[in-house]
Coordinates of C-alpha atoms in Angstrom, one line a residue:
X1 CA 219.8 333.7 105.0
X2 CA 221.6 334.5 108.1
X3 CA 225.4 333.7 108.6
X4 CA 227.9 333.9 111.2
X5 CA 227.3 335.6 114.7
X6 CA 227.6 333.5 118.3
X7 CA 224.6 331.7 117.9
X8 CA 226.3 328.5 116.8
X9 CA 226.6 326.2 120.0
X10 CA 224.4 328.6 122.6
X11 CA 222.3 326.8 124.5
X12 CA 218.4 325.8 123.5
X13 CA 216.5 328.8 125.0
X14 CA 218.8 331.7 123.3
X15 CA 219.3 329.7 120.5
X16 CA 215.3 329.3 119.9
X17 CA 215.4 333.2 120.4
X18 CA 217.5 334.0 117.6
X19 CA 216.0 331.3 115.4
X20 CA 212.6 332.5 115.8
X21 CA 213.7 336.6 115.2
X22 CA 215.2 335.1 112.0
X23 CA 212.2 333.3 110.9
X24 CA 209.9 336.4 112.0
X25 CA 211.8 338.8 109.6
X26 CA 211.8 336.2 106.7
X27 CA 208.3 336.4 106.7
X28 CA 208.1 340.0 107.1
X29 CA 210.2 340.0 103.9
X30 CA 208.4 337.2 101.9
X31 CA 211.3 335.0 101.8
X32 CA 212.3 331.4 102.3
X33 CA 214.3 331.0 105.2
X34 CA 217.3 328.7 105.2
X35 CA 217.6 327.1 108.0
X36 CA 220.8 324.9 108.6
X37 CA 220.0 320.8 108.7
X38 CA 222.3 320.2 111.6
X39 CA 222.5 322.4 115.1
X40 CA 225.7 322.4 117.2
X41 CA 225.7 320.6 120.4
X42 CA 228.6 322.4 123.0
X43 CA 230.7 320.3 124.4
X44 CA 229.2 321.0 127.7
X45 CA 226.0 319.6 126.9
X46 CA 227.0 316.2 124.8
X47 CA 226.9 313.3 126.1
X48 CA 230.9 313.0 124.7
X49 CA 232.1 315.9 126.4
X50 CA 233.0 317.2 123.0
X51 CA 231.5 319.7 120.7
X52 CA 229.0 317.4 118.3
X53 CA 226.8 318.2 115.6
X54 CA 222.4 316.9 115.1
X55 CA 220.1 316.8 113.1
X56 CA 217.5 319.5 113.3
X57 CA 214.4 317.2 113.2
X58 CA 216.1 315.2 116.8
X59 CA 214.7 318.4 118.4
X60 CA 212.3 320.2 116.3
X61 CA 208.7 319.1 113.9
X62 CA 211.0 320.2 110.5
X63 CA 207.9 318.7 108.4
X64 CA 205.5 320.8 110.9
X65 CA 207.3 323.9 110.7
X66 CA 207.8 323.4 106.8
X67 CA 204.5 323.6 106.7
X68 CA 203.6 326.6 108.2
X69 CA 206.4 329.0 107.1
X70 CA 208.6 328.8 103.8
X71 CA 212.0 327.1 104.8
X72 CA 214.9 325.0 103.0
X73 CA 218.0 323.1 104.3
X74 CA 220.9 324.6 103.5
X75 CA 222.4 321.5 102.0
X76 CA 219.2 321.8 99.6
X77 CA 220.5 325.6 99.1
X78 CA 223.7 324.5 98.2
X79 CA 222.6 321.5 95.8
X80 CA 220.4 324.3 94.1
X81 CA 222.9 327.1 93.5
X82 CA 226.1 325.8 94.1
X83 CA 227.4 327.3 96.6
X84 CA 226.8 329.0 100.2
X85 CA 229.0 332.0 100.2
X86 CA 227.1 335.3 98.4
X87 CA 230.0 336.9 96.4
X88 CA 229.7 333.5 94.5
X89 CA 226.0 333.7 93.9
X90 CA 225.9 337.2 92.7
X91 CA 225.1 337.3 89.2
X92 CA 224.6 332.9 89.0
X93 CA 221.2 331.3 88.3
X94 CA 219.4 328.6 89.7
X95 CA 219.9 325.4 88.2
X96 CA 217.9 325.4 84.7
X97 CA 216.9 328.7 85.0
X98 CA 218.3 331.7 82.5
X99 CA 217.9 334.2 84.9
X100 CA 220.5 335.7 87.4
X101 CA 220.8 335.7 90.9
X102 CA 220.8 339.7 92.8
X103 CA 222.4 339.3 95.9
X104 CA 221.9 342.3 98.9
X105 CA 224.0 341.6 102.2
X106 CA 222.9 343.9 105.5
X107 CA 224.1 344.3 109.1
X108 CA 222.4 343.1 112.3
X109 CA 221.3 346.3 112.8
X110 CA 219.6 347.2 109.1
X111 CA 215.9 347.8 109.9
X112 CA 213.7 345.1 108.7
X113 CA 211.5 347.4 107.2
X114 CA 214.5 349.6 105.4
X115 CA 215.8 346.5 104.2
X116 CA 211.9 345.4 102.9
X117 CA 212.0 348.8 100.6
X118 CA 215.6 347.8 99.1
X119 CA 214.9 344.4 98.7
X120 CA 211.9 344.0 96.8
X121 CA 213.7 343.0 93.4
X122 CA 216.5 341.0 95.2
X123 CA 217.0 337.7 95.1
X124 CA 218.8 336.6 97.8
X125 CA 219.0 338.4 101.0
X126 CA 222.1 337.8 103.6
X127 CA 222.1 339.3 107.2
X128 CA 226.0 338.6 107.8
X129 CA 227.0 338.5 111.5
X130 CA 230.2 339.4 113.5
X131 CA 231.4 336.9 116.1
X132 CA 229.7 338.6 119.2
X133 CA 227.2 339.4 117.1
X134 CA 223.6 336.9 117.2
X135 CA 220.4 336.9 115.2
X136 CA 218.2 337.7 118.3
X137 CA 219.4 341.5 117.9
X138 CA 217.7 341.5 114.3
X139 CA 214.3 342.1 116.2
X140 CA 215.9 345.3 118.0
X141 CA 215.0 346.2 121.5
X142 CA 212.8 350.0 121.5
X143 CA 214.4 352.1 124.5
X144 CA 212.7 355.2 125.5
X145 CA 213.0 358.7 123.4
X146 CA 215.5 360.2 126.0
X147 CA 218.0 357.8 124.7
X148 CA 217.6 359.2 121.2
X149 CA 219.1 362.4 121.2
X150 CA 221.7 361.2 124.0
X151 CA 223.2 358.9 121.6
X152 CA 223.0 360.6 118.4
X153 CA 225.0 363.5 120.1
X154 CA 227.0 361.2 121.6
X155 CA 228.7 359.5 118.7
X156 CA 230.0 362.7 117.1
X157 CA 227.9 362.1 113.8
X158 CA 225.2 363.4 111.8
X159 CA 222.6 360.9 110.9
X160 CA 222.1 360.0 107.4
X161 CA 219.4 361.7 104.7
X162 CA 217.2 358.2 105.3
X163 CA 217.6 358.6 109.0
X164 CA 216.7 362.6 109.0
X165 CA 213.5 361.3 106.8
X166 CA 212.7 358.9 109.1
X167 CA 212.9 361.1 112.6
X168 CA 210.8 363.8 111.1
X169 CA 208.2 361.1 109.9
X170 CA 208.3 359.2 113.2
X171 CA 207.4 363.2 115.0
X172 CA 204.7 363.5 112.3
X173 CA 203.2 360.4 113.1
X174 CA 203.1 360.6 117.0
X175 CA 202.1 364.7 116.4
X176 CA 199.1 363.2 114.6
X177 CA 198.4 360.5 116.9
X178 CA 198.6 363.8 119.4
X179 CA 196.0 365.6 117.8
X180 CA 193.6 363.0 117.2
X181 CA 193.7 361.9 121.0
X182 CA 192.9 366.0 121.6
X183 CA 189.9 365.5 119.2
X184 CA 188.7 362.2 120.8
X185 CA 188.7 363.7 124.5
X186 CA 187.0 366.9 123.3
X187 CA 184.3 365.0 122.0
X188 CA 184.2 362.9 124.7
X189 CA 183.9 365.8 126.9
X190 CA 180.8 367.3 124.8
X191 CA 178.8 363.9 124.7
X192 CA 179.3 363.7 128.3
X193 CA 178.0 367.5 128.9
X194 CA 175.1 366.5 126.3
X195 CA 174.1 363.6 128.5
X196 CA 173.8 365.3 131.3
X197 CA 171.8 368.0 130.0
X198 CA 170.0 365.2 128.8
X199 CA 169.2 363.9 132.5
X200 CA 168.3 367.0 134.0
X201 CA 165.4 367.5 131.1
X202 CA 164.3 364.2 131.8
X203 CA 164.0 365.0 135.6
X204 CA 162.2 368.1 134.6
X205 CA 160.2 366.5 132.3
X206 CA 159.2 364.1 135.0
X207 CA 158.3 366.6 137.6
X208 CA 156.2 367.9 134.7
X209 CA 154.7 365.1 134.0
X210 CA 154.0 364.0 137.6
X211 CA 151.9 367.9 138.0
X212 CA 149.9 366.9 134.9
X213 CA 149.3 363.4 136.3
X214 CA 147.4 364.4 139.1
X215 CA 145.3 366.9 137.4
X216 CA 144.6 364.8 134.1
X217 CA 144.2 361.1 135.3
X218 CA 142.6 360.5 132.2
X219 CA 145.9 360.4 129.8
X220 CA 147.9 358.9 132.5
X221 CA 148.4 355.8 130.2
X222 CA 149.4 357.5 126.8
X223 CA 152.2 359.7 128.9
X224 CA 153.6 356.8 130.5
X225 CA 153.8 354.9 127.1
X226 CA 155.1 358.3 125.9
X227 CA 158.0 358.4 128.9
X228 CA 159.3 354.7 128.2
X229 CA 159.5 355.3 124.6
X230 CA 161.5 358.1 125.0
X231 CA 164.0 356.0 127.1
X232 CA 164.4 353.7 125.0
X233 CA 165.7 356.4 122.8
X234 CA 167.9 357.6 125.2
X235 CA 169.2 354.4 125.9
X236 CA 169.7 353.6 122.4
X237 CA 171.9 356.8 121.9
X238 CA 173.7 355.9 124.7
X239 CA 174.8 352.7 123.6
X240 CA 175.5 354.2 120.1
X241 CA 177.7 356.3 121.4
X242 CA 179.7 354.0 123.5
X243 CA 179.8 351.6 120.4
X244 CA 181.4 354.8 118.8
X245 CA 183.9 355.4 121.3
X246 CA 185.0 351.9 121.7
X247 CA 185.6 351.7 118.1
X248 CA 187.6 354.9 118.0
X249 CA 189.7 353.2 120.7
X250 CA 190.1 350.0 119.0
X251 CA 191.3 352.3 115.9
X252 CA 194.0 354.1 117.9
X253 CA 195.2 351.0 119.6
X254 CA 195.6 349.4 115.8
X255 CA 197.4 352.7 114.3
X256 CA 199.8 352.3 117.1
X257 CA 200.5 348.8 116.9
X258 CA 200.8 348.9 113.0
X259 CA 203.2 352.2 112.8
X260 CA 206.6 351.8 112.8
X261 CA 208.5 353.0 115.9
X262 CA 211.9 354.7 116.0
X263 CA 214.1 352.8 118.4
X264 CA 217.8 352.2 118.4
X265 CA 219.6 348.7 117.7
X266 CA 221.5 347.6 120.6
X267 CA 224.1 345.9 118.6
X268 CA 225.0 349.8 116.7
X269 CA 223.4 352.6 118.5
X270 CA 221.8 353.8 115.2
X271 CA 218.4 354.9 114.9
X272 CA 215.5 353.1 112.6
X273 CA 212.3 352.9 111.3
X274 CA 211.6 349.6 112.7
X275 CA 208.4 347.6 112.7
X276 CA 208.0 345.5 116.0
X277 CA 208.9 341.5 114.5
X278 CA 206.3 338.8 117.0
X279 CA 208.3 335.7 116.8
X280 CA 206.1 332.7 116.3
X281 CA 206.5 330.0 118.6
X282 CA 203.7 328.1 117.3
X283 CA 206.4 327.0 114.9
X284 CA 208.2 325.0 117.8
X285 CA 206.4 321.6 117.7
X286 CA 208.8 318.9 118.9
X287 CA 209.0 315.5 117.7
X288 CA 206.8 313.0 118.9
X289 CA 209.3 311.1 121.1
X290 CA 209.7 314.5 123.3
X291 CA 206.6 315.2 123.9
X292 CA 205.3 312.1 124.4
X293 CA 208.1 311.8 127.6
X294 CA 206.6 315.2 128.7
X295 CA 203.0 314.3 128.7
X296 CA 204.0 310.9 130.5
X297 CA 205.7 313.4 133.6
X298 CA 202.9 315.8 133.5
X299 CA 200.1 312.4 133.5
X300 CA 202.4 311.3 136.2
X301 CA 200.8 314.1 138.5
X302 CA 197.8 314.1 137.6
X303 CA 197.9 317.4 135.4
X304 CA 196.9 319.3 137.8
X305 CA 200.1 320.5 139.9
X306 CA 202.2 323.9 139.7
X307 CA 205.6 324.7 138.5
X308 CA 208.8 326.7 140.1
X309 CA 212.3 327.2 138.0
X310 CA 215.2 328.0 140.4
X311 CA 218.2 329.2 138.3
X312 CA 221.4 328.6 140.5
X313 CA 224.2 327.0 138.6
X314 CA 226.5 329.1 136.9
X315 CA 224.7 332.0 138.2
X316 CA 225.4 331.6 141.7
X317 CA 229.2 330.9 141.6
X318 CA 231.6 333.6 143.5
X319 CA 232.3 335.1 140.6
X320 CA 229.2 336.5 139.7
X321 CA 228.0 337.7 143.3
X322 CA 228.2 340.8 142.0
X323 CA 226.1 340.7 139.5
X324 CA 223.8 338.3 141.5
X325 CA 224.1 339.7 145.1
X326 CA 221.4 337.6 146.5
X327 CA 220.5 335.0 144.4
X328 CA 222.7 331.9 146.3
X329 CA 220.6 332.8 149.5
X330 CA 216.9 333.8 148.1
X331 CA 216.9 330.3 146.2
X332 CA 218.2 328.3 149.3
X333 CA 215.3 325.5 150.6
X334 CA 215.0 327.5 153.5
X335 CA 214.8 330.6 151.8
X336 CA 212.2 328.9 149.1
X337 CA 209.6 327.3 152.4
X338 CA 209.0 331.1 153.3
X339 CA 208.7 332.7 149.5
X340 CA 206.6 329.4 148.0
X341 CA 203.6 329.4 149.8
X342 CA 202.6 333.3 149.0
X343 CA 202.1 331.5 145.3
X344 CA 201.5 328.2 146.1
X345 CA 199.1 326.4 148.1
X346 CA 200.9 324.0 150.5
X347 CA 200.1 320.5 149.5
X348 CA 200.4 320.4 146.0
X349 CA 202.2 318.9 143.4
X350 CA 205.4 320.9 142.4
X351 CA 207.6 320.3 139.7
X352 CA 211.2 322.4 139.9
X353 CA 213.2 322.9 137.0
X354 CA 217.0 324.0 137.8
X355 CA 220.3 323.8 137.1
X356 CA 221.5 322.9 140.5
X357 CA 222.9 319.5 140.5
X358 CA 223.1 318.7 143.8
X359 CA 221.4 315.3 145.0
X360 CA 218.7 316.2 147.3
X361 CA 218.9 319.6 147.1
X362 CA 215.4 320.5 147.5
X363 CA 214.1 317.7 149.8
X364 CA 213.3 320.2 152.7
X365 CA 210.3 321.3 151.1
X366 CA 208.9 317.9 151.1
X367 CA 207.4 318.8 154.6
X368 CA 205.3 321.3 152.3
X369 CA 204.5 320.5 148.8
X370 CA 205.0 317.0 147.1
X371 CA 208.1 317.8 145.3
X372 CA 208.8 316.3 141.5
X373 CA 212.7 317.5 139.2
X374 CA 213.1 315.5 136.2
X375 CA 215.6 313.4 138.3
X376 CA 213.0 311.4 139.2
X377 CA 211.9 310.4 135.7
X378 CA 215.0 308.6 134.6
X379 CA 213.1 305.4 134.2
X380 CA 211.2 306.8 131.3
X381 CA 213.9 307.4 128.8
X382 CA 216.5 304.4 130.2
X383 CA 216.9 301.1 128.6
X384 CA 214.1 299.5 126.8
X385 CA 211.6 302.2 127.5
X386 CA 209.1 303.4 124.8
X387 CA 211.4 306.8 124.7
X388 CA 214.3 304.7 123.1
X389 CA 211.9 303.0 120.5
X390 CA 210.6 305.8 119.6
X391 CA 213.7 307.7 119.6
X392 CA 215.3 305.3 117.3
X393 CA 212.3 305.2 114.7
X394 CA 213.1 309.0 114.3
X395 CA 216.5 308.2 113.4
X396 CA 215.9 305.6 111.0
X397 CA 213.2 308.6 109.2
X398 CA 216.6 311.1 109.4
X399 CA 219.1 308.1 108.1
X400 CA 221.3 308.7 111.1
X401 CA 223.1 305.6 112.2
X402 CA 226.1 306.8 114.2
X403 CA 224.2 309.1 116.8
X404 CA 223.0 307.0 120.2
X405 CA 219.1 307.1 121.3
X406 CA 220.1 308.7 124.6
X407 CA 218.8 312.1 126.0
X408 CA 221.3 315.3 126.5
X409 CA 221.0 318.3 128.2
X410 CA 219.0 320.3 125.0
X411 CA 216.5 317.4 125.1
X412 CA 216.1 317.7 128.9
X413 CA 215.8 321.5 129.0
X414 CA 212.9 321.0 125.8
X415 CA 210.8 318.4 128.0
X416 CA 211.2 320.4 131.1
X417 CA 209.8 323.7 128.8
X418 CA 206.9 321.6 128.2
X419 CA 206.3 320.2 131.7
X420 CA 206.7 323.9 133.0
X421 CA 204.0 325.0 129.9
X422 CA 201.4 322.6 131.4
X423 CA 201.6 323.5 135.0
X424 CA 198.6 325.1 136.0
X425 CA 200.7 328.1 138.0
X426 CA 204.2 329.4 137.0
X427 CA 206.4 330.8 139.7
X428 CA 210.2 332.0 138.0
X429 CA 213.3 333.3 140.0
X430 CA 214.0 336.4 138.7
X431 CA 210.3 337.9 138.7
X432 CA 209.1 336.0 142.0
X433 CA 211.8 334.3 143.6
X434 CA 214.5 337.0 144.1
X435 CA 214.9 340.5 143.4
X436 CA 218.1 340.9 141.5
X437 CA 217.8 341.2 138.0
X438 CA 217.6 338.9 135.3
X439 CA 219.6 341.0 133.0
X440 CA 222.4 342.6 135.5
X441 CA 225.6 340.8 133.9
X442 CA 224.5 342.9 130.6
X443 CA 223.3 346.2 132.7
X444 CA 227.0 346.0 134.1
X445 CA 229.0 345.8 131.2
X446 CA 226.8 348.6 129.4
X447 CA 227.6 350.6 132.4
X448 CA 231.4 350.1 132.3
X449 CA 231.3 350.5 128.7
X450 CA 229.5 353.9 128.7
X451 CA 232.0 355.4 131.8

């Protein structure tokens, strides 16, 4: 269970960040997640102009995701045990059960795996969050080993017996890794020395063979038999041995990818012996209203056109130019006509996703590609359109009578991720477009924080 931190009423994309990180260390700890059973909606995304609250299952597959991964509702949660808050469930049982309830609260920055070790005969395990805080930070962010020392020196502090243990067993590990890559290119280098020693006897056997040839035409047949079954030996080693070496590879690469790997939390600064959480977004599915409107758009074209998303927005006001220096200008139409075609045939179908709101903003590139922004699509979700019948079937499932069958912005931004998902070429701002950085707002204030 994960409570508190800022990722309440975040928009869709960072909140699906932190929601996946959660669910990824759940299952890295065996657990059942709880997961709350209604999402915040900010007031700049409602359709009230106020702060709301929705169901999950209006923007996510619940039974779907159910399925694949242990979860329960926290309403559930709290019909079960009583309560939500974890100095009240220490010591309590489940309802009709004698046993008790062992609570273990940790920090965003606790190591999944440290926690795994402490936690195998707990009950109930609570990552509790400050405000500016979120749950995407659980998954930690590795930085490279010259940060390490830097930072360890730089708090004033000796790390911790566990943390000693791990930084000696993390330089074990990578010594070993060290030594076995030695071995492997020794041995590498000796099979390559043995095959060409191998090469020039066969061309001396050859010329050999070629001498006796002309004075013994008589056995001329057996020796060539001879010579082609000893190539086929040869060749047979040869492959043997690059079976060998690809395996040994394949090892390596799977003892790197399963050891753990000392990093540091970007939320504390402390080091940890963290394994490397994959969120699964196979979990995502969306409910059949959704993506139904999003296979409509994508039909619309064809399926077969390409897809551009042009941050601007909030991004490009005055008062992030300095963070943003030339993002305003490098995502300008005329700007875009010169930077589209080096990815984009002219011709095709282009759908843009942005955040700019203004009407007609990107009709100058008409003259090139035959332009498509979810503007366009209004008709599919407006009155009497199979969006609102099957919007309001999903409410009647959820028991929901108050909420409107209308779309808001979380909806739009999901159907526009699919649309984008579908395109058969990707082009995005901050690895094509433009070449500020995606990430400078963050770079900035780490900067000023450090001097």
């Amino acid at each position: 269970m994960v409570t508190g931190g800022g990722d309440y009423c975040t928009g869709e994309s960072h909140w699906v960040w932190s929601f996946l990180c959660g669910a990824a260390e759940a299952k890295a700890l065996n657990r059942t997640l709880v997961v709350p059973a209604r999402r915040c909606i900010s007031a700049a995304h409602s359709l009230t102009g106020k702060k709301e609250e929705k169901p999950m299952g209006l923007y996510y597959n619940m039974g779907h995701m159910m399925s694949r991964q242990p979860m329960m509702y926290e309403t559930e949660f709290k019909q079960r045990f009583g309560s939500m808050d974890p100095e009240k469930l220490q010591g309590t049982g489940s309802t009709g059960s004698t046993g008790s309830m062992s609570v273990e609260e940790f920090k965003v920055w606790g190591a999944t795996e440290w926690v795994r070790e402490r936690t195998r005969d707990v009950t109930l395990v609570v990552r509790r969050l400050r405000e500016e805080q979120f749950a995407y930070q659980i998954c930690g962010v590795p930085e490279n080993k010259g940060e390490e020392e830097r930072r360890r020196r730089g708090r004033g502090g000796k790390m911790g017996d566990w943390e000693e243990k791990v930084e000696r067993e993390g330089k074990l590990e990578e010594e070993e890794l060290e030594e076995e890559e030695e071995e492997e290119e020794e041995e590498e280098e000796e099979e390559e020395e043995e095959e060409e020693e191998e090469e020039e006897e066969e061309e001396e056997e050859e010329e050999e063979e070629e001498e006796e040839e002309e004075e013994e035409e008589e056995e001329e047949r057996r020796r060539r038999r001879r010579r082609r079954r000893r190539r086929r030996r040869r060749r047979r080693r040869r492959r043997r041995r690059r079976r060998r070496r690809r395996r040994r590879r394949r090892r390596r690469r799977r003892r790197r990818r399963s050891s753990g790997v000392i990093h540091w939390h970007v939320a504390s600064g402390d080091p940890c012996w963290c394994e490397v959480l994959k969120r699964d977004h196979s979990l995502l599915w969306r409910p059949p209203a959704l993506s139904k409107l999003s296979s409509n758009i994508s039909a619309s074209m064809g399926w077969d056109y390409d897809a551009v998303h042009v941050r601007r927005g909030d991004k490009v006001k005055p008062s992030n130019r300095r963070y943003w220096p030339n993002l305003d200008q490098d995502t300008q139409p005329h700007a875009l006509k010169k930077t589209l075609p080096k990815f984009i045939q002219p011709g095709r179908h282009v759908y843009i996703a942005s955040n700019e709101r203004t009407p007609g903003f990107f009709s100058p590139l008409a003259s090139l590609y035959k332009i498509h922004v979810l503007s366009d699509y209004r008709h599919l979700w407006g009155p009497g359109s199979q969006f609102r019948r099957d919007f309001r079937t999903l409410l009647r499932s959820l028991n929901e009578t108050t909420i409107k069958p209308e779309m808001d912005a979380y909806m739009e931004w999901i159907v526009e991720a699919t649309v984008i998902a579908n395109a058969k070429k990707r082009v995005e701002t901050f690895n094509d477009l433009t070449n500020d950085s995606k990430n400078a707002m963050i770079r900035h204030n780490t900067t000023e924080a450090s001097s």
